[in-house]
PDB file of C-alpha atoms and ligand atoms in Angstrom:
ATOM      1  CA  UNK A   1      19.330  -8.288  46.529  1.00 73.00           C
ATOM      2  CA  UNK A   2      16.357  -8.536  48.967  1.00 79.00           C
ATOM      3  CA  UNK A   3      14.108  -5.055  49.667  1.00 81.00           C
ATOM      4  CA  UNK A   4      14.845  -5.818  53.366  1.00 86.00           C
ATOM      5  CA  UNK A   5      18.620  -5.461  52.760  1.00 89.00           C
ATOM      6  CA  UNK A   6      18.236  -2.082  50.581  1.00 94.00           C
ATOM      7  CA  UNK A   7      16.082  -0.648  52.901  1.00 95.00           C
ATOM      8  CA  UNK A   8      18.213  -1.264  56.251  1.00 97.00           C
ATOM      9  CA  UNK A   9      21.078   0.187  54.383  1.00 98.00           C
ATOM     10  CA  UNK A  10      18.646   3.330  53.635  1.00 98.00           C
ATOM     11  CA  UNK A  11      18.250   3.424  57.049  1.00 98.00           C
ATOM     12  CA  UNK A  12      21.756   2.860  57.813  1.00 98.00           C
ATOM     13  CA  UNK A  13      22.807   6.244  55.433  1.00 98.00           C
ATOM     14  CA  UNK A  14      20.404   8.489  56.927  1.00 98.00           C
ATOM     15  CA  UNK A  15      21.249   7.580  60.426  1.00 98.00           C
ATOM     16  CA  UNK A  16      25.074   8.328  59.605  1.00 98.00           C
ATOM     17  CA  UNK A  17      24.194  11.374  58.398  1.00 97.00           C
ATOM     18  CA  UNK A  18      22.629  12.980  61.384  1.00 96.00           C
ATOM     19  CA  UNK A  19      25.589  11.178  63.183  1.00 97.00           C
ATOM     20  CA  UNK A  20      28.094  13.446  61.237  1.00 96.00           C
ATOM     21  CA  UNK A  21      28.921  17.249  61.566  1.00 95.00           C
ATOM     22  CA  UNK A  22      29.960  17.670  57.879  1.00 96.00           C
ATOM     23  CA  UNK A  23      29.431  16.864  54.336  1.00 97.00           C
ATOM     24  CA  UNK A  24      32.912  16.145  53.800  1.00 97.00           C
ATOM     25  CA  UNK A  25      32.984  13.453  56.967  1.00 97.00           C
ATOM     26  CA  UNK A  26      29.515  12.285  55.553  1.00 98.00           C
ATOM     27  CA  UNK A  27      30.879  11.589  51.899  1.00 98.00           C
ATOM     28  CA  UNK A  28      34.073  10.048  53.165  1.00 98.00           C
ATOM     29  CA  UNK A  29      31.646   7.705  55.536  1.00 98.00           C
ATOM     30  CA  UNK A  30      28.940   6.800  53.049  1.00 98.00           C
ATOM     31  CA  UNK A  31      31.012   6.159  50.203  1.00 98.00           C
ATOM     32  CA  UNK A  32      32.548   3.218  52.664  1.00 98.00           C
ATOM     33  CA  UNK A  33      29.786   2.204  53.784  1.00 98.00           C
ATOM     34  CA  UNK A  34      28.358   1.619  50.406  1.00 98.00           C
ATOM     35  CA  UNK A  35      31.140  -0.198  49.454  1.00 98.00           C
ATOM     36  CA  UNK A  36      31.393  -2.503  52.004  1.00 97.00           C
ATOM     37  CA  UNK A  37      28.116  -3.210  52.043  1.00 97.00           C
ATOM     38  CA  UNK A  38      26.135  -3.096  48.612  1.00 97.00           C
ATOM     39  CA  UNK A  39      28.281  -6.260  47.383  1.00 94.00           C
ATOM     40  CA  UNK A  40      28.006  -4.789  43.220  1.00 97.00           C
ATOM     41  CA  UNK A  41      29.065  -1.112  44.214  1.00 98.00           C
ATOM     42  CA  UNK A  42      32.824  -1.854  43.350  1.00 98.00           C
ATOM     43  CA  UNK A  43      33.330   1.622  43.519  1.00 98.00           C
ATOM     44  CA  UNK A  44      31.688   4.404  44.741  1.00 98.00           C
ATOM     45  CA  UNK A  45      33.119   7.806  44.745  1.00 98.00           C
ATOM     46  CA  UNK A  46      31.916  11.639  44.567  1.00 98.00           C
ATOM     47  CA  UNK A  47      32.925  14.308  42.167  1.00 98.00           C
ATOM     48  CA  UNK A  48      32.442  17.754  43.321  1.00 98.00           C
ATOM     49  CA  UNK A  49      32.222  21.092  40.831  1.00 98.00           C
ATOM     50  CA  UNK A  50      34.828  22.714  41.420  1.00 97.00           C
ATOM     51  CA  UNK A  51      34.355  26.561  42.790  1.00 92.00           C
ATOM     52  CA  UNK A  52      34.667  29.446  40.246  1.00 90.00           C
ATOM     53  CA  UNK A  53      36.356  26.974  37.998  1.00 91.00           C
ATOM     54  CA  UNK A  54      35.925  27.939  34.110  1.00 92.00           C
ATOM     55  CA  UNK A  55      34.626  25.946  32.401  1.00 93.00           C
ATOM     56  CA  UNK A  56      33.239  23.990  35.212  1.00 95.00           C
ATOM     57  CA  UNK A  57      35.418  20.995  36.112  1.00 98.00           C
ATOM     58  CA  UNK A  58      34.281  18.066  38.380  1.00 98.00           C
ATOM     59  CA  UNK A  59      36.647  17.115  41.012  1.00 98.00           C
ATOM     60  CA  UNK A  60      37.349  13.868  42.385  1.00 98.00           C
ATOM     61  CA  UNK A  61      36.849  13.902  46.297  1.00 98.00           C
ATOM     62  CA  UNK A  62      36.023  10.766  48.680  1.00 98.00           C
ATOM     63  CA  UNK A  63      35.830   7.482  47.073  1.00 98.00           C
ATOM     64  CA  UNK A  64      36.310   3.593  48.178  1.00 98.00           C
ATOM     65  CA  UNK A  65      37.369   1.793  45.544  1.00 97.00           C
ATOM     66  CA  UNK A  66      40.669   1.423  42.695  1.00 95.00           C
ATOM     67  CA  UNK A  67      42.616   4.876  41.925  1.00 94.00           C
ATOM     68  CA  UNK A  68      40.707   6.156  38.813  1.00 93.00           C
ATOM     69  CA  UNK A  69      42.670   8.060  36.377  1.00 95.00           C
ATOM     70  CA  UNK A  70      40.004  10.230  35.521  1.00 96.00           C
ATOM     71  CA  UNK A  71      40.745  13.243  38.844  1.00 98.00           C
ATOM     72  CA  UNK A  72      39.000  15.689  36.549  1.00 97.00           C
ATOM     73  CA  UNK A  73      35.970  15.901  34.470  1.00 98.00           C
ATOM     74  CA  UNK A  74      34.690  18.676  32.281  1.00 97.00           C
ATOM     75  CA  UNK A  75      31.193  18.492  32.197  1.00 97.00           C
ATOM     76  CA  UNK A  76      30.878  17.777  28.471  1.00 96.00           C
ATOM     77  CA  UNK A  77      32.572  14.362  29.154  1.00 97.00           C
ATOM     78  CA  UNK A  78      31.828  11.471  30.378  1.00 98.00           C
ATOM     79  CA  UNK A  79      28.524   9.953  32.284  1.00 98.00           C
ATOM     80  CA  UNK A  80      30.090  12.230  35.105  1.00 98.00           C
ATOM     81  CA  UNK A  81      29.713  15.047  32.670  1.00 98.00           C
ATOM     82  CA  UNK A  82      26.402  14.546  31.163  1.00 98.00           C
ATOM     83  CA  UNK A  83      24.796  13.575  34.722  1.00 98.00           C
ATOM     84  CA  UNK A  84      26.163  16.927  36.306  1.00 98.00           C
ATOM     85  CA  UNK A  85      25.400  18.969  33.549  1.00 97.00           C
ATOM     86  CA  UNK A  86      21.731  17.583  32.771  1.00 98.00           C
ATOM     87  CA  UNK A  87      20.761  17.498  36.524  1.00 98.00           C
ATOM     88  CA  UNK A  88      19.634  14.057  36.074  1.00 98.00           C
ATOM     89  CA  UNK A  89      20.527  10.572  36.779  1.00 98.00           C
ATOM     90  CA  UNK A  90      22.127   8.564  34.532  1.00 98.00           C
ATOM     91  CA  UNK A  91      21.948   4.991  34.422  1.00 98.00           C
ATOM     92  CA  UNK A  92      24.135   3.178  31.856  1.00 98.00           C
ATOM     93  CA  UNK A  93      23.676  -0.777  32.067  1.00 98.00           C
ATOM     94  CA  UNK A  94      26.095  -1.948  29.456  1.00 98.00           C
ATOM     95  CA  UNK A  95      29.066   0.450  29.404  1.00 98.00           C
ATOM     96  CA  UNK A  96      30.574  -0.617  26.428  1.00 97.00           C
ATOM     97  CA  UNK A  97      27.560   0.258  24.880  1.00 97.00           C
ATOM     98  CA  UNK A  98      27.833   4.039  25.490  1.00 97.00           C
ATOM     99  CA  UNK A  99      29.905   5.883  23.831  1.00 97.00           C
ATOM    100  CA  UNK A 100      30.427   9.122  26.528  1.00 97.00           C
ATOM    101  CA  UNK A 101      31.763   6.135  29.357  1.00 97.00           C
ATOM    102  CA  UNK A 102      34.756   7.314  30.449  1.00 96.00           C
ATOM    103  CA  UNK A 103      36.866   4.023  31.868  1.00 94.00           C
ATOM    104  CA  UNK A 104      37.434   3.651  35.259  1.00 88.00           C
ATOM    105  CA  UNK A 105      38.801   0.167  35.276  1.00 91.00           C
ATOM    106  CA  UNK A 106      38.244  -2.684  33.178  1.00 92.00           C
ATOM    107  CA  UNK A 107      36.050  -5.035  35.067  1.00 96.00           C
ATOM    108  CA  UNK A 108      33.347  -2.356  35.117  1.00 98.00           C
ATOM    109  CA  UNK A 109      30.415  -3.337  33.289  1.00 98.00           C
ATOM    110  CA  UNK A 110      27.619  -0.830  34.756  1.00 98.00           C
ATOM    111  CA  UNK A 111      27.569   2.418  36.285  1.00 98.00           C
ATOM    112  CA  UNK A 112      24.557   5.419  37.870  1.00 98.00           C
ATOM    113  CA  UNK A 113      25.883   8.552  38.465  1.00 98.00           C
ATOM    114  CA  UNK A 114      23.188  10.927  40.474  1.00 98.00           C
ATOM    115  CA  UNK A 115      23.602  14.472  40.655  1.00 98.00           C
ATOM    116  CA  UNK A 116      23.970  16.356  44.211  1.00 98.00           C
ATOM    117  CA  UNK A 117      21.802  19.557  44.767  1.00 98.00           C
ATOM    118  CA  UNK A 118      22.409  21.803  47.374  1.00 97.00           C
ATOM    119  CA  UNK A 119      20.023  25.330  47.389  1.00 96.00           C
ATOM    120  CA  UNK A 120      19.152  24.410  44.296  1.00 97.00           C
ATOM    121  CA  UNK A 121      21.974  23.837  41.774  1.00 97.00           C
ATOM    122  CA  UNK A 122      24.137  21.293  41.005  1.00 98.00           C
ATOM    123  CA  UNK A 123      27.331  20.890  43.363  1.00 98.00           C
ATOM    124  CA  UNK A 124      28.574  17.220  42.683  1.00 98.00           C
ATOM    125  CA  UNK A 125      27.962  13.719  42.304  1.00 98.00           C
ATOM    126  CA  UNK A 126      27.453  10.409  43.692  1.00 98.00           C
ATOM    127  CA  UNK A 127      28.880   7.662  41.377  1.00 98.00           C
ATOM    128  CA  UNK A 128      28.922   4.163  41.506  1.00 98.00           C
ATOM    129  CA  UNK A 129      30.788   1.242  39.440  1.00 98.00           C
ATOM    130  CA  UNK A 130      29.522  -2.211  39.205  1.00 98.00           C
ATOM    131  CA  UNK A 131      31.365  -5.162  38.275  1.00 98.00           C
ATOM    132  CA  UNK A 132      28.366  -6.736  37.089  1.00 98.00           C
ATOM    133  CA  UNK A 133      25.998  -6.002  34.064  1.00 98.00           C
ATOM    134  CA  UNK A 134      22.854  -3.719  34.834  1.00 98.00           C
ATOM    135  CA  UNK A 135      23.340  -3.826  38.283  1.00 98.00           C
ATOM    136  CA  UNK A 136      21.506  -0.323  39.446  1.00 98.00           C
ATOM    137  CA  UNK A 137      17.648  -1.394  38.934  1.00 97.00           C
ATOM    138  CA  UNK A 138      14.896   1.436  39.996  1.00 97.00           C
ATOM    139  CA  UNK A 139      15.430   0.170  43.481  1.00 96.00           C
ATOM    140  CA  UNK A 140      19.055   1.161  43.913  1.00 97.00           C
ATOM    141  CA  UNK A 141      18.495   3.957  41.570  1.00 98.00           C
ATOM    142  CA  UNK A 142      15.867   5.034  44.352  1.00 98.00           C
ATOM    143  CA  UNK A 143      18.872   4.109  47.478  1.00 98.00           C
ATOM    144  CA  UNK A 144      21.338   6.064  45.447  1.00 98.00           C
ATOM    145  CA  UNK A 145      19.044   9.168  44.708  1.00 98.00           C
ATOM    146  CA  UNK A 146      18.596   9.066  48.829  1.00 98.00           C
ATOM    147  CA  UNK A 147      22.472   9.139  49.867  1.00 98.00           C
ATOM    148  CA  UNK A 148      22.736  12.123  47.470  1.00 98.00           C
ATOM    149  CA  UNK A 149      20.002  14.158  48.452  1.00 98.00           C
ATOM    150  CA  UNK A 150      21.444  13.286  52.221  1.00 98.00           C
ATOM    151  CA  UNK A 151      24.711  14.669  50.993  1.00 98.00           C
ATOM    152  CA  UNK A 152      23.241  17.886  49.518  1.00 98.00           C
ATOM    153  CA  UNK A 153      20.723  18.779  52.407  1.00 97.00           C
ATOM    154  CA  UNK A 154      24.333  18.219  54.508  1.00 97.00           C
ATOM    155  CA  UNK A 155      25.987  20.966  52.324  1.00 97.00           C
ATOM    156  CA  UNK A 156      23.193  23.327  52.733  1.00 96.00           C
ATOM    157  CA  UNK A 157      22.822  23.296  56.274  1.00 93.00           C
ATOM    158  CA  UNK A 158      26.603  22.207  57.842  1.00 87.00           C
ATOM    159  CA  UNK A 159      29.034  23.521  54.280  1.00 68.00           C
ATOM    160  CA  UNK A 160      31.734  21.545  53.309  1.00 70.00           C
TER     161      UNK A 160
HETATM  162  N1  SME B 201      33.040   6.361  34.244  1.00 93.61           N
HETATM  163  C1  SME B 201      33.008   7.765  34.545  1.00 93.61           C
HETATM  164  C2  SME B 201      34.378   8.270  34.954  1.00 93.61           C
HETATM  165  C3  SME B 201      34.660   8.159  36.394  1.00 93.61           C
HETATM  166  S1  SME B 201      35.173   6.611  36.882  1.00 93.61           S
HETATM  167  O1  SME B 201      34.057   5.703  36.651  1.00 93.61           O
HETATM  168  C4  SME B 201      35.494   6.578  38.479  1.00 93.61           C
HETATM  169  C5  SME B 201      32.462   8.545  33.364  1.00 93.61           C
HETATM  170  O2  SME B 201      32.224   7.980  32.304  1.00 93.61           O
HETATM  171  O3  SME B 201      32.256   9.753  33.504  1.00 93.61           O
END
């Protein structure tokens, strides 16, 4: 995929994000418009930590995409789990390869799942499905870090 076309849809995100009042519109809206757009995000969807919960459970919240059967995460499973628990990105390019990939559907071959921070800690995730094979290079890695730090700085300064 051309720079040009990454970059516009950077540009795209951030304007729908100070179009939006809330994070919850602003998930709902990006996750579409990363899955109509971004032709290998087959399914994009956020998990968020769910409040008080113990242990910590993720929660499935706006996504685009197939029904996954996987509603709730602990964080010791799955990428979702070791991506919120770590506070990093994970980027798995062969998911048959890893043995913590918890399936979604069985066309998908790669996956990133980037933590969202808001004041700090960790409140969610943005993850993304690909039907195709290491599809989330450094310069998608970099577009999907963006659309979750836009999703955080919205939960810090509109809530939920
Ligand atoms: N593959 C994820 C589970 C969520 S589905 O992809 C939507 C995981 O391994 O945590």
């Amino acid at each position: 995929m051309p720079a040009a076309r990454i970059e516009e849809v950077r540009n795209d995100v951030s304007a729908l994000a100070q179009a939006v009042p809330t994070a919850r519109e602003l998930m709902q809206a990006m996750a579409k418009l990363l899955h109509d757009r971004m032709l290998r995000y087959n399914w994009v969807g956020f998990y968020l930590l769910e409040p008080g919960a113990q242990p910590p459970m993720l929660v499935l919240g706006a996504f685009e995409g197939a029904m996954t059967p996987h509603t709730r995460i602990p964080l010791n499973q799955g990428i979702c789990g070791a991506a919120a628990s770590s506070g990093q990105t994970v980027v798995v390019d062969d998911v048959t390869k890893d043995p913590r990939y918890l399936a979604c559907s069985l066309e998908t071959k790669s996956e990133i799942v980037v933590p969202v921070f808001a004041h700090g800690k960790v409140v969610g995730e943005l993850d993304i499905d690909s039907h195709f094979p290491a599809a989330f290079t450094a310069e998608h890695q970099d577009l999907v870090q963006h659309c979750a730090m836009l999703v955080g700085k919205k939960l810090e300064t509109s809530g939920h």
